[in-house]
PDB file of C-alpha atoms in Angstrom:
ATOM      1  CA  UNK A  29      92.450  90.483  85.340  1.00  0.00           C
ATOM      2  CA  UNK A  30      93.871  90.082  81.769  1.00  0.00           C
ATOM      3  CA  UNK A  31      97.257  90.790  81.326  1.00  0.00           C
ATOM      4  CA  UNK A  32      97.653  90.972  85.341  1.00  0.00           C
ATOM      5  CA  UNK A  33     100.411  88.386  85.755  1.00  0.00           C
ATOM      6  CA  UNK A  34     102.032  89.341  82.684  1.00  0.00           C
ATOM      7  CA  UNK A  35     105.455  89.778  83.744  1.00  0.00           C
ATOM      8  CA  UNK A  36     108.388  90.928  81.736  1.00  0.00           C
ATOM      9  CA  UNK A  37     110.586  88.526  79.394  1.00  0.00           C
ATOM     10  CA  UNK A  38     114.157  88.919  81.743  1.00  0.00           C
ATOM     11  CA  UNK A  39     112.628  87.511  84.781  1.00  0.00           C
ATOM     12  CA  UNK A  40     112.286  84.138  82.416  1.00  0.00           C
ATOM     13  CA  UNK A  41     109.887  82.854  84.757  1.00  0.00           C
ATOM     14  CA  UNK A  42     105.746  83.008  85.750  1.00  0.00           C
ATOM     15  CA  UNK A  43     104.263  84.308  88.726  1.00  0.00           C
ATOM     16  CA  UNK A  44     103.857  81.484  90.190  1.00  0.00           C
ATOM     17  CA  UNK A  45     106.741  80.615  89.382  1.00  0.00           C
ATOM     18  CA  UNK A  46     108.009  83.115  91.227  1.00  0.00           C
ATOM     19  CA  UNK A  47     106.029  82.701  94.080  1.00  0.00           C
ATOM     20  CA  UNK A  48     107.555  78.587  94.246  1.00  0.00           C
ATOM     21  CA  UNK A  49     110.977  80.031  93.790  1.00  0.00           C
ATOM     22  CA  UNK A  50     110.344  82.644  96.605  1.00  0.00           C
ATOM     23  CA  UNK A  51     109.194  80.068  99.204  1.00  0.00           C
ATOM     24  CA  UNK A  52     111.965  77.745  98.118  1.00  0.00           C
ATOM     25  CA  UNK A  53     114.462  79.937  99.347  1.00  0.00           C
ATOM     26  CA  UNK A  54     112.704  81.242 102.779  1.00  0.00           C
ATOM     27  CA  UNK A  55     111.624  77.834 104.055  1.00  0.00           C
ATOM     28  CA  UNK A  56     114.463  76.038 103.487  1.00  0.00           C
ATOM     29  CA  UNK A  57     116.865  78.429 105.505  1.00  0.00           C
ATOM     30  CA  UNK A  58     114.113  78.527 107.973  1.00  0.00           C
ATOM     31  CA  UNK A  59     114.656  74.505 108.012  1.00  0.00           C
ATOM     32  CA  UNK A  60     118.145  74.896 108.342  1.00  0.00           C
ATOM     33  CA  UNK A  61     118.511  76.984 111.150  1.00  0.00           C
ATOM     34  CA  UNK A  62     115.967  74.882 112.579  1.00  0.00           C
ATOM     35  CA  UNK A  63     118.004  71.734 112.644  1.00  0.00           C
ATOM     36  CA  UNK A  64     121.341  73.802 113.607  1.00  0.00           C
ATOM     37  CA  UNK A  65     119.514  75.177 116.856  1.00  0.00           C
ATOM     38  CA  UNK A  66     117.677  72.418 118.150  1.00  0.00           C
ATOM     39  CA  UNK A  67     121.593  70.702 119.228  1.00  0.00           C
ATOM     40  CA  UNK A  68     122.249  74.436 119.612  1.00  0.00           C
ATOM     41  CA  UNK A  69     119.773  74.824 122.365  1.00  0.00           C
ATOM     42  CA  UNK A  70     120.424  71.902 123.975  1.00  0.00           C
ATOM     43  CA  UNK A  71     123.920  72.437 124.443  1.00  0.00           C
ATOM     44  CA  UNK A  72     123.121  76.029 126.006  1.00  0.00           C
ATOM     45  CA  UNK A  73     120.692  73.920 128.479  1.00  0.00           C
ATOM     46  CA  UNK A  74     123.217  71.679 129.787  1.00  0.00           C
ATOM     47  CA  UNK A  75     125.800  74.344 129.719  1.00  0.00           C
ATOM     48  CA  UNK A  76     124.431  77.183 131.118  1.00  0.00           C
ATOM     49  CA  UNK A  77     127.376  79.458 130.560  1.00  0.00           C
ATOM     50  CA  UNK A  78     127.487  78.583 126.822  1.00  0.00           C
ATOM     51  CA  UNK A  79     123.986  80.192 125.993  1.00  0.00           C
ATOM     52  CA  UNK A  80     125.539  84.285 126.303  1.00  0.00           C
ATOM     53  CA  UNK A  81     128.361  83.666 124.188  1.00  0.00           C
ATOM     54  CA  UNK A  82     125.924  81.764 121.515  1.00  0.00           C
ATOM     55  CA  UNK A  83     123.128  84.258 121.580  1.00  0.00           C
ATOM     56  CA  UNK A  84     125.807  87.237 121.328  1.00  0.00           C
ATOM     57  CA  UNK A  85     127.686  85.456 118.242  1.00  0.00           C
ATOM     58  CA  UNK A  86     123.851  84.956 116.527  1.00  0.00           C
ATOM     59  CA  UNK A  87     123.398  88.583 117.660  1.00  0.00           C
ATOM     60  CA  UNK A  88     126.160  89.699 115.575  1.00  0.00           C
ATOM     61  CA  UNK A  89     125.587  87.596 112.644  1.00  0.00           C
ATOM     62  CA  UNK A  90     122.104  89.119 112.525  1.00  0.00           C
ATOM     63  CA  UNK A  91     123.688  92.330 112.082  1.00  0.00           C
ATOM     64  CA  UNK A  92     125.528  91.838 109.108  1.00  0.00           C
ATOM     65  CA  UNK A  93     123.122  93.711 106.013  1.00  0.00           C
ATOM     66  CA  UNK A  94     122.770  90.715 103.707  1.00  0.00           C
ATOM     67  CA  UNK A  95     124.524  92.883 101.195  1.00  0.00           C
ATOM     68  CA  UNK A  96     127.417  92.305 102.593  1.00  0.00           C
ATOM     69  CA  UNK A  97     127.045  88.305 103.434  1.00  0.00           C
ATOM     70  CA  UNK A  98     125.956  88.383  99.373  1.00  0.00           C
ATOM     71  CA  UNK A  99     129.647  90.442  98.446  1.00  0.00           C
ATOM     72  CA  UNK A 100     131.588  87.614 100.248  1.00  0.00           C
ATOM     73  CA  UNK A 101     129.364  84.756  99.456  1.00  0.00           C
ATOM     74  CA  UNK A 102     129.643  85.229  95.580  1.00  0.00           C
ATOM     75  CA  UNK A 103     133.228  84.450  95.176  1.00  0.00           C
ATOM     76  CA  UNK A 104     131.830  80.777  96.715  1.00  0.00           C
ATOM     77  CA  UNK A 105     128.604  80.106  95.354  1.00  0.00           C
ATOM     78  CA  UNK A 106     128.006  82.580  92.819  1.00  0.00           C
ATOM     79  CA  UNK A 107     125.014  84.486  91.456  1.00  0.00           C
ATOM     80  CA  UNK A 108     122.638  81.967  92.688  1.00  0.00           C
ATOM     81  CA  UNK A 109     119.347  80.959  95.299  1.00  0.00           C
ATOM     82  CA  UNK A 110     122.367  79.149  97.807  1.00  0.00           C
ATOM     83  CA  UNK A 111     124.052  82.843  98.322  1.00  0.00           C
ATOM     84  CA  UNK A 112     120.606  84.016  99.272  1.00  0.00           C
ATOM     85  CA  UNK A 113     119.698  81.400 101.340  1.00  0.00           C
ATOM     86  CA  UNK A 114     122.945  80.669 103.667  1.00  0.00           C
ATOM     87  CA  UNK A 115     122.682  84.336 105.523  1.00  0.00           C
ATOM     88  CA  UNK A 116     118.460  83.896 105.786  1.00  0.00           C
ATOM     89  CA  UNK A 117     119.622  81.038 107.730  1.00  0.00           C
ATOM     90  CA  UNK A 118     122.047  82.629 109.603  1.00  0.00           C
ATOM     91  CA  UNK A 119     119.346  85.231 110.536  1.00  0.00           C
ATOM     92  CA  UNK A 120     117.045  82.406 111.653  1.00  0.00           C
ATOM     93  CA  UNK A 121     119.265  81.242 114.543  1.00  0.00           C
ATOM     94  CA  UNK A 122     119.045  84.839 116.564  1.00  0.00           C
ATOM     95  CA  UNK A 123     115.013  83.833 117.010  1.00  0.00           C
ATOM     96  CA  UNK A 124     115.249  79.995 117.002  1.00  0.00           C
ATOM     97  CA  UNK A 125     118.256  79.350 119.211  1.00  0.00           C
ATOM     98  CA  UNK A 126     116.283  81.275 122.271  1.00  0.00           C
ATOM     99  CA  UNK A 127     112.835  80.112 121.214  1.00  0.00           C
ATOM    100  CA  UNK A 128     113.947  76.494 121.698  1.00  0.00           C
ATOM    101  CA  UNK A 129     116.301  77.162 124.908  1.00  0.00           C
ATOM    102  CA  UNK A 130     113.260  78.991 126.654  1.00  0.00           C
ATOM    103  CA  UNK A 131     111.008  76.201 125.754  1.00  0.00           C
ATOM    104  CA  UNK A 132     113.093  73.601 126.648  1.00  0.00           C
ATOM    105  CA  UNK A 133     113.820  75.257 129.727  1.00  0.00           C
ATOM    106  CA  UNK A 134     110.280  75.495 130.729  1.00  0.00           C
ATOM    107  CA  UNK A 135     109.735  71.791 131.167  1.00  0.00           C
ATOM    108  CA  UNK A 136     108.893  71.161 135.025  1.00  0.00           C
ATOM    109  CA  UNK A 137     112.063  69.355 136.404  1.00  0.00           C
ATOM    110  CA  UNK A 138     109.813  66.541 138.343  1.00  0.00           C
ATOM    111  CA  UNK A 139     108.907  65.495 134.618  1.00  0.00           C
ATOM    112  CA  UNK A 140     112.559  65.315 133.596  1.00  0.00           C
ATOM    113  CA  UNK A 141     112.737  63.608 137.001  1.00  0.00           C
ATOM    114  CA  UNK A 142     110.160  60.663 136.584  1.00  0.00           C
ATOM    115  CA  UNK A 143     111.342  60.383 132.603  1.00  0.00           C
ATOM    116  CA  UNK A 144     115.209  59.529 134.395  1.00  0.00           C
ATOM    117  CA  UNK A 145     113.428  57.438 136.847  1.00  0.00           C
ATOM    118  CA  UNK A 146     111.689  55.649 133.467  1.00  0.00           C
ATOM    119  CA  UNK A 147     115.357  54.781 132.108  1.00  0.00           C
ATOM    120  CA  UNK A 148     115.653  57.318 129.606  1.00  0.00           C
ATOM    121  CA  UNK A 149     118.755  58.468 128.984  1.00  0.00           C
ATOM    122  CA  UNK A 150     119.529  62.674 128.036  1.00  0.00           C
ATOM    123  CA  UNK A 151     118.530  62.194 124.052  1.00  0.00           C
ATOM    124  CA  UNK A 152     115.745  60.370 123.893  1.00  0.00           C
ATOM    125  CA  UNK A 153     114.740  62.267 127.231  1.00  0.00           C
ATOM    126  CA  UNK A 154     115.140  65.303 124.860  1.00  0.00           C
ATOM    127  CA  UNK A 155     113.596  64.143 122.534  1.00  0.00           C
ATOM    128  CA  UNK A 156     110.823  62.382 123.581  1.00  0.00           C
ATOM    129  CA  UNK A 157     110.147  64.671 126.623  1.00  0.00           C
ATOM    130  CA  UNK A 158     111.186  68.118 126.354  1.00  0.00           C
ATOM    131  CA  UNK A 159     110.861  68.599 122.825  1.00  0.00           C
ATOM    132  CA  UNK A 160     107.495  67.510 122.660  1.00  0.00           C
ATOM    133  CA  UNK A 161     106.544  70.003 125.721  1.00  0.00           C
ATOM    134  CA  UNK A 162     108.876  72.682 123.564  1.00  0.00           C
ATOM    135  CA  UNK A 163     106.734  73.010 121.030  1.00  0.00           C
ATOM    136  CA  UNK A 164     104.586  75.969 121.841  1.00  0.00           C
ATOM    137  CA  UNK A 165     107.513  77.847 121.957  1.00  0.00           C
ATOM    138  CA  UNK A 166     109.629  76.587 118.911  1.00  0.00           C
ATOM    139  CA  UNK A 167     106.643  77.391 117.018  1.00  0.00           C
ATOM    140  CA  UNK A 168     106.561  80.438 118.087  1.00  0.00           C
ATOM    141  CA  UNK A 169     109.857  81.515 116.680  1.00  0.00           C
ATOM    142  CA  UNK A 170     109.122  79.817 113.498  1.00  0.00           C
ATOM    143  CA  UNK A 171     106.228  81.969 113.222  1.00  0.00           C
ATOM    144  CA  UNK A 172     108.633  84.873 113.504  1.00  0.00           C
ATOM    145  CA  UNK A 173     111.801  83.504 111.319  1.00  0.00           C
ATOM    146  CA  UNK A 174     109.482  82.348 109.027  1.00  0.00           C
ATOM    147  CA  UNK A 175     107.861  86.039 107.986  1.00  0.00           C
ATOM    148  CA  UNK A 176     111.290  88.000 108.604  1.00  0.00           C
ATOM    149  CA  UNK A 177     112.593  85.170 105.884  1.00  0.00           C
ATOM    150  CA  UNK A 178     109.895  85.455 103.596  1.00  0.00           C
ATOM    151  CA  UNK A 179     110.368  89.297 103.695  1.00  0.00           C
ATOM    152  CA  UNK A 180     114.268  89.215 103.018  1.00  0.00           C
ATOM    153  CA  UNK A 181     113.940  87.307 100.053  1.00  0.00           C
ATOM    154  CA  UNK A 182     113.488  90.103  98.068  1.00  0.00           C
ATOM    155  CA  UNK A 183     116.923  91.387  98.869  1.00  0.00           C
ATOM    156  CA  UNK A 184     118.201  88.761  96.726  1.00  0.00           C
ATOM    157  CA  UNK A 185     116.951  90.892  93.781  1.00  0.00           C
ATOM    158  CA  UNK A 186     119.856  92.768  94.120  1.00  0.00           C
ATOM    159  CA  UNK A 187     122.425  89.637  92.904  1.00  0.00           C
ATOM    160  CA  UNK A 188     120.021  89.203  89.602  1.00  0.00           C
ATOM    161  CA  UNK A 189     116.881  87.116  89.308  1.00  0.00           C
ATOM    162  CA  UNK A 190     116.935  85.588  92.974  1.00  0.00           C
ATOM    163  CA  UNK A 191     114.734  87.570  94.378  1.00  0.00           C
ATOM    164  CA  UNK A 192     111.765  85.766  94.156  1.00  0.00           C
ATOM    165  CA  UNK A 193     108.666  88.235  94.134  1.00  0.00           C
ATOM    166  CA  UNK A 194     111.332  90.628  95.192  1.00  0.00           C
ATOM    167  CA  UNK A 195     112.267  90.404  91.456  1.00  0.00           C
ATOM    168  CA  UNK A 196     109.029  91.975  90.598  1.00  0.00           C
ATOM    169  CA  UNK A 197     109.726  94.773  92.913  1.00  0.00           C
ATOM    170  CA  UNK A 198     112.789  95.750  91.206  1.00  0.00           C
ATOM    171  CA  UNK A 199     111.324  95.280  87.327  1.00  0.00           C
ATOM    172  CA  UNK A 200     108.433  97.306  88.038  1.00  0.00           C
ATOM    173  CA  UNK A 201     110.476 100.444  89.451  1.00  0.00           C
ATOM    174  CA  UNK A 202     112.874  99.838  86.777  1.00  0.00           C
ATOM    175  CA  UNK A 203     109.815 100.065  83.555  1.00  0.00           C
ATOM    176  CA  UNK A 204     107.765 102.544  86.092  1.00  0.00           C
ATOM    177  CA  UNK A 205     105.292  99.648  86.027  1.00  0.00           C
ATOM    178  CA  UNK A 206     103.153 100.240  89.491  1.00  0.00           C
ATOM    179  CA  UNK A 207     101.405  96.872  88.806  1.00  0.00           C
ATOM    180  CA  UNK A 208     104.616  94.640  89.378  1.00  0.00           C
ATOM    181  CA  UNK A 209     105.424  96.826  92.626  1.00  0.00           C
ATOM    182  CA  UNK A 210     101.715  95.699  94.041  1.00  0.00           C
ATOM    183  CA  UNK A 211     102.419  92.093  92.417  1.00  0.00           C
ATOM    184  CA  UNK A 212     105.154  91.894  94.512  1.00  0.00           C
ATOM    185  CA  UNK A 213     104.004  93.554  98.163  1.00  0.00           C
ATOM    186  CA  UNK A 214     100.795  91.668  98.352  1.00  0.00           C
ATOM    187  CA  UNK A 215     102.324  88.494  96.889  1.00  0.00           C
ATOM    188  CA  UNK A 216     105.275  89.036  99.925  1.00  0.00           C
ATOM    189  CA  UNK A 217     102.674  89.796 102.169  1.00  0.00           C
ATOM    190  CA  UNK A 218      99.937  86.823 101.060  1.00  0.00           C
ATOM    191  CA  UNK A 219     102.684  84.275 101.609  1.00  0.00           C
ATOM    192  CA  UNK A 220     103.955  85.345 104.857  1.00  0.00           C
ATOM    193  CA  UNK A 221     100.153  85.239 106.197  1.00  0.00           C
ATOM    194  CA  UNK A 222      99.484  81.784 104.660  1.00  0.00           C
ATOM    195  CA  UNK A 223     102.401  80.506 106.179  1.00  0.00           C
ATOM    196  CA  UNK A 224     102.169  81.675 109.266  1.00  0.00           C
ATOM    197  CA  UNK A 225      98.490  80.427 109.322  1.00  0.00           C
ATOM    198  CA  UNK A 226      99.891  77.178 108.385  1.00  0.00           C
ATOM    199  CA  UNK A 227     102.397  77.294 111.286  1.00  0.00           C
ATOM    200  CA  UNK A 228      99.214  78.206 113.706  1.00  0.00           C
ATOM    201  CA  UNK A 229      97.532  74.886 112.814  1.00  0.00           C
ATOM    202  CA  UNK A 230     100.532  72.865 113.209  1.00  0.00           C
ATOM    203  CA  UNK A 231     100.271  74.012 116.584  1.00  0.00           C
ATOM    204  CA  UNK A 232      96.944  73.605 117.227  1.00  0.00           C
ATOM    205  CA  UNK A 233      97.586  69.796 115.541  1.00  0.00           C
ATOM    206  CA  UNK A 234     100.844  68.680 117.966  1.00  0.00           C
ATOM    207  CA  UNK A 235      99.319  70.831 121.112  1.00  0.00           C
ATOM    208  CA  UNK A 236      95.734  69.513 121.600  1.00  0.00           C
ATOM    209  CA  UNK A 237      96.385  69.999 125.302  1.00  0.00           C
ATOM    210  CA  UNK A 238      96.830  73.432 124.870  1.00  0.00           C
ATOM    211  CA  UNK A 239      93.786  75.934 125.074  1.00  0.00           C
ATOM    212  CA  UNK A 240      91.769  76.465 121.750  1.00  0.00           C
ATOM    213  CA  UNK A 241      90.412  80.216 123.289  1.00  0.00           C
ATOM    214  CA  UNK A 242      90.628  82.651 125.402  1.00  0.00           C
ATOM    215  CA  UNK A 243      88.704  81.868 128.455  1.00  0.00           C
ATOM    216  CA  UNK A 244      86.650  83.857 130.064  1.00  0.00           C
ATOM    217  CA  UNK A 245      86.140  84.309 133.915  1.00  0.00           C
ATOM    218  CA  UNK A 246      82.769  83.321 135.389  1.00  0.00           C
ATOM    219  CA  UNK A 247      80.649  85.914 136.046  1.00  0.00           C
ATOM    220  CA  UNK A 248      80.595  85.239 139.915  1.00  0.00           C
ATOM    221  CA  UNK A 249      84.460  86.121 139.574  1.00  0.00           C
ATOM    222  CA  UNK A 250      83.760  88.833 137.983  1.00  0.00           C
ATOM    223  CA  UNK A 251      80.784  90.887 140.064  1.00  0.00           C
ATOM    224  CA  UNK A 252      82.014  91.096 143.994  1.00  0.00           C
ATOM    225  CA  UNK A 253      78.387  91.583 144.524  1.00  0.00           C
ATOM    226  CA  UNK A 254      77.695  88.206 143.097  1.00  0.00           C
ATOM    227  CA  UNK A 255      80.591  86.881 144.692  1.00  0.00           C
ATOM    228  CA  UNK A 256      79.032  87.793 148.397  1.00  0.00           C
ATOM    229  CA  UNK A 257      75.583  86.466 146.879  1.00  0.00           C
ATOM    230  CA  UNK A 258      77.014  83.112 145.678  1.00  0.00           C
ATOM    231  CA  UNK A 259      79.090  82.869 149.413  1.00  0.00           C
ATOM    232  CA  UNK A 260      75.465  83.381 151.318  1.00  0.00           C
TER     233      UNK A 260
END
């Protein structure tokens, strides 16, 4: 393990340095988008027409290599982690925007119902009653933002030393160091797992309604001949 983590002197950083600076700029984009789709998504549940035109413009945005969001971002915010971060946010919205519409959608209408008949008006019936019952699904495509954001990162290599681990990836083909390529893939790789294991228990935490396992059917379900047993 000695001499491992050594990295070279122009990234001017540590490794785990590295690793803070690359989940710095994939969770906060993450957050972002997060808080630009939730009004997002409730928008495209009262208007019903406005969801197509919002998921096609996220669509499109999503398209865009990041190269090219970094070419025109740099004459604005330079060479630094905000050019990096604004299009992982942008990317974020094609998975969050649905994930909250669908899961707001999915709450039964008599609850919405009985929550009007309570007095509530539409935002704190949104927020105290469909988010909550949203969750499952939100989560859900945080799980997925989440990794696809922790995975871009590394483009940011290519505007100088904001590339988090993705920095490593570019040093070690650079020297023809295979160490810093592995440095960075399992480092990219460790951190999307963690987090999305972190993201799992969140769930489990605000969801205790939810199932913990898969069930399994009794074994009278199962067998028809135990089935005509059990019925004698």
């Amino acid at each position: 393990m000695n001499g491992l983590f050594d990295l070279p002197s122009d990234l001017q950083n540590t490794y785990l340095g590295l690793v803070g600076l690359h989940l710095r700029e994939a969770l906060l984009p993450v957050l972002a988008g997060l808080l630009v789709a939730l009004p997002v998504a409730q928008l495209c549940v009262r208007l019903r027409w406005l969801y197509a035109p919002v998921l096609g413009v996220t669509t499109v945005l999503y398209a865009i290599p990041s190269l090219a969001f970094f070419v025109v971002l740099i004459d604005y915010t330079g060479q630094t982690e905000t050019t990096v971060m604004i299009p992982l946010a942008v990317y974020s919205l094609v998975v969050l925007v649905p994930a909250v519409v669908d899961g707001v959608r999915s709450v039964p209408p008599e609850t919405l119902d009985a929550a009007t008949a309570m007095g509530l008006g539409p935002v704190r019936r949104y927020l105290t009653v469909q988010l909550p019952i949203a969750v499952p699904a939100i989560l859900a495509g945080l799980r997925v933002a989440t990794a696809s954001s922790i995975s871009l990162v590394s483009v940011g290599m290519l505007i100088g030393n904001q590339g988090g681990l993705g920095n490593l990836l570019n040093d070690g083909m650079t020297y023809q160091q295979p160490r810093l390529v592995w440095l960075s893939v399992l480092g990219t790789a460790g951190l999307a797992v963690v987090a999305d294991a972190v993201l799992v228990a969140v769930r489990l935490l605000l969801t205790p309604w939810m199932p913990r396992g898969t069930r399994t059917t009794p074994p009278v379900a199962q067998d028809p001949a135990a089935r005509q047993e059990a019925a004698r």
